[in-house]
Amino acid sequence: VQLVESGGGLVQAGGSLRLSCAVSGSTFSINLMGWHRQAPGKQRELVARISSSGVSTNYADSVKGRFTISRDNAKKTMYLQMNSLKPEDTAVYYCNADLSLYAGHHSSSWGQGTQVTVSS
């Protein structure tokens, strides 16, 4: 089972990008999912997370009102819509998922990361 991210790139300040994270392979369930980011010289930080149903979401204060996390369980894919991007949003963005391969099983999986660069 792998998490495959896409959608990163270079954008000017004020622009938008949409990241995708697709879960490939067979799973029993895909539970809590989230986006994290790591800027050069900084620790990895949580950006947003979403419950298994998609009903509950949480955001870092720095992205509230600008980023929207969502998921399509039929497609086994999570998204991060990023609007009004700022240079300080520049980082490698990683998706994370709590996967169950069978009932009662839980494992944390990470994507390979996708670079987001916001120019001023």
mmCIF file of C-alpha atoms in Angstrom:
data_model
loop_
_atom_site.group_PDB
_atom_site.id
_atom_site.type_symbol
_atom_site.label_atom_id
_atom_site.label_comp_id
_atom_site.label_asym_id
_atom_site.label_seq_id
_atom_site.Cartn_x
_atom_site.Cartn_y
_atom_site.Cartn_z
ATOM 1 C CA VAL A 1 0.000 0.000 0.000
ATOM 2 C CA GLN A 2 1.374 3.402 -0.991
ATOM 3 C CA LEU A 3 0.381 7.034 -0.685
ATOM 4 C CA VAL A 4 1.063 8.905 -3.905
ATOM 5 C CA GLU A 5 1.026 12.691 -3.856
ATOM 6 C CA SER A 6 0.695 15.061 -6.781
ATOM 7 C CA GLY A 7 -0.103 18.680 -7.522
ATOM 8 C CA GLY A 8 2.865 20.571 -6.139
ATOM 9 C CA GLY A 9 4.712 23.215 -8.093
ATOM 10 C CA LEU A 10 5.758 26.839 -8.348
ATOM 11 C CA VAL A 11 3.160 29.569 -7.943
ATOM 12 C CA GLN A 12 3.194 33.297 -7.307
ATOM 13 C CA ALA A 13 2.021 34.733 -4.010
ATOM 14 C CA GLY A 14 -1.751 34.987 -3.979
ATOM 15 C CA GLY A 15 -2.122 32.016 -6.283
ATOM 16 C CA SER A 16 -3.661 28.592 -5.741
ATOM 17 C CA LEU A 17 -2.661 24.954 -5.932
ATOM 18 C CA ARG A 18 -4.482 21.705 -5.244
ATOM 19 C CA LEU A 19 -2.607 18.747 -3.831
ATOM 20 C CA SER A 20 -3.847 15.180 -4.133
ATOM 21 C CA CYS A 21 -2.940 12.083 -2.153
ATOM 22 C CA ALA A 22 -4.099 8.758 -3.560
ATOM 23 C CA VAL A 23 -3.961 5.493 -1.634
ATOM 24 C CA SER A 24 -2.914 2.650 -3.899
ATOM 25 C CA GLY A 25 -3.313 -0.993 -2.958
ATOM 26 C CA SER A 26 -5.852 -2.936 -0.959
ATOM 27 C CA THR A 27 -6.941 -1.698 2.455
ATOM 28 C CA PHE A 28 -9.612 -2.673 4.952
ATOM 29 C CA SER A 29 -10.188 0.985 5.818
ATOM 30 C CA ILE A 30 -8.569 4.383 5.524
ATOM 31 C CA ASN A 31 -9.018 6.251 8.766
ATOM 32 C CA LEU A 32 -7.708 9.670 9.813
ATOM 33 C CA MET A 33 -5.756 11.419 7.061
ATOM 34 C CA GLY A 34 -3.723 14.584 7.110
ATOM 35 C CA TRP A 35 -1.331 16.923 5.371
ATOM 36 C CA HIS A 36 1.961 17.957 6.926
ATOM 37 C CA ARG A 37 4.698 20.222 5.633
ATOM 38 C CA GLN A 38 8.370 20.775 6.248
ATOM 39 C CA ALA A 39 10.220 23.927 5.275
ATOM 40 C CA PRO A 40 14.025 24.002 5.050
ATOM 41 C CA GLY A 41 15.581 24.114 8.506
ATOM 42 C CA LYS A 42 12.244 23.661 10.247
ATOM 43 C CA GLN A 43 10.424 20.781 11.856
ATOM 44 C CA ARG A 44 7.601 19.020 10.089
ATOM 45 C CA GLU A 45 4.265 20.520 11.094
ATOM 46 C CA LEU A 46 0.642 19.496 10.783
ATOM 47 C CA VAL A 47 -1.266 21.561 8.239
ATOM 48 C CA ALA A 48 -4.685 19.936 8.283
ATOM 49 C CA ARG A 49 -6.367 16.631 9.026
ATOM 50 C CA ILE A 50 -9.680 15.037 8.211
ATOM 51 C CA SER A 51 -11.693 12.264 9.801
ATOM 52 C CA SER A 52 -12.519 9.009 8.050
ATOM 53 C CA SER A 53 -15.992 10.253 7.109
ATOM 54 C CA GLY A 54 -14.739 13.658 6.050
ATOM 55 C CA VAL A 55 -17.118 15.379 8.435
ATOM 56 C CA SER A 56 -14.502 16.571 10.923
ATOM 57 C CA THR A 57 -11.526 18.722 9.931
ATOM 58 C CA ASN A 58 -8.790 20.615 11.760
ATOM 59 C CA TYR A 59 -6.370 23.247 10.509
ATOM 60 C CA ALA A 60 -3.208 24.923 11.680
ATOM 61 C CA ASP A 61 -3.864 28.545 12.577
ATOM 62 C CA SER A 62 -1.483 29.658 9.843
ATOM 63 C CA VAL A 63 -3.666 28.204 7.076
ATOM 64 C CA LYS A 64 -7.192 28.660 8.423
ATOM 65 C CA GLY A 65 -9.425 30.393 5.935
ATOM 66 C CA ARG A 66 -6.998 29.756 3.063
ATOM 67 C CA PHE A 67 -6.634 25.969 2.847
ATOM 68 C CA THR A 68 -9.394 23.366 2.579
ATOM 69 C CA ILE A 69 -8.887 19.657 3.181
ATOM 70 C CA SER A 70 -11.285 17.122 1.698
ATOM 71 C CA ARG A 71 -11.446 13.462 0.716
ATOM 72 C CA ASP A 72 -13.239 11.226 -1.732
ATOM 73 C CA ASN A 73 -13.466 7.809 -0.106
ATOM 74 C CA ALA A 74 -14.749 6.172 -3.300
ATOM 75 C CA LYS A 75 -11.523 7.255 -5.012
ATOM 76 C CA LYS A 76 -9.374 6.672 -1.917
ATOM 77 C CA THR A 77 -8.005 10.163 -2.403
ATOM 78 C CA MET A 78 -7.463 13.183 -0.164
ATOM 79 C CA TYR A 79 -7.079 16.744 -1.363
ATOM 80 C CA LEU A 80 -5.683 20.025 -0.103
ATOM 81 C CA GLN A 81 -6.964 23.124 -1.856
ATOM 82 C CA MET A 82 -4.553 25.954 -1.132
ATOM 83 C CA ASN A 83 -5.646 29.514 -1.909
ATOM 84 C CA SER A 84 -4.068 32.899 -1.231
ATOM 85 C CA LEU A 85 -0.671 31.259 -1.011
ATOM 86 C CA LYS A 86 2.133 33.079 0.752
ATOM 87 C CA PRO A 87 5.921 32.687 0.461
ATOM 88 C CA GLU A 88 5.917 31.222 3.972
ATOM 89 C CA ASP A 89 3.814 28.326 2.671
ATOM 90 C CA THR A 90 6.863 27.134 0.736
ATOM 91 C CA ALA A 91 7.686 23.620 1.919
ATOM 92 C CA VAL A 92 7.609 19.960 1.051
ATOM 93 C CA TYR A 93 4.073 18.749 1.692
ATOM 94 C CA TYR A 94 3.511 15.192 2.898
ATOM 95 C CA CYS A 95 0.293 13.254 3.195
ATOM 96 C CA ASN A 96 -0.247 10.853 6.052
ATOM 97 C CA ALA A 97 -2.893 8.227 6.610
ATOM 98 C CA ASP A 98 -3.858 5.808 9.328
ATOM 99 C CA LEU A 99 -4.474 2.607 7.357
ATOM 100 C CA SER A 100 -6.102 -0.618 8.430
ATOM 101 C CA LEU A 101 -5.130 -3.676 6.408
ATOM 102 C CA TYR A 102 -7.580 -5.828 8.405
ATOM 103 C CA ALA A 103 -10.029 -5.326 11.257
ATOM 104 C CA GLY A 104 -8.332 -3.930 14.346
ATOM 105 C CA HIS A 105 -5.104 -3.118 12.527
ATOM 106 C CA HIS A 106 -3.644 0.387 12.332
ATOM 107 C CA SER A 107 -0.482 1.632 10.667
ATOM 108 C CA SER A 108 0.710 5.127 9.827
ATOM 109 C CA SER A 109 1.803 5.643 6.247
ATOM 110 C CA TRP A 110 3.462 8.613 4.573
ATOM 111 C CA GLY A 111 3.683 9.824 1.024
ATOM 112 C CA GLN A 112 6.964 10.732 -0.649
ATOM 113 C CA GLY A 113 6.314 14.460 -0.449
ATOM 114 C CA THR A 114 5.612 17.107 -3.056
ATOM 115 C CA GLN A 115 7.358 20.471 -3.284
ATOM 116 C CA VAL A 116 5.320 23.658 -3.091
ATOM 117 C CA THR A 117 7.186 26.874 -3.823
ATOM 118 C CA VAL A 118 5.518 30.274 -3.532
ATOM 119 C CA SER A 119 7.389 33.202 -5.029
ATOM 120 C CA SER A 120 6.928 36.766 -3.805
#
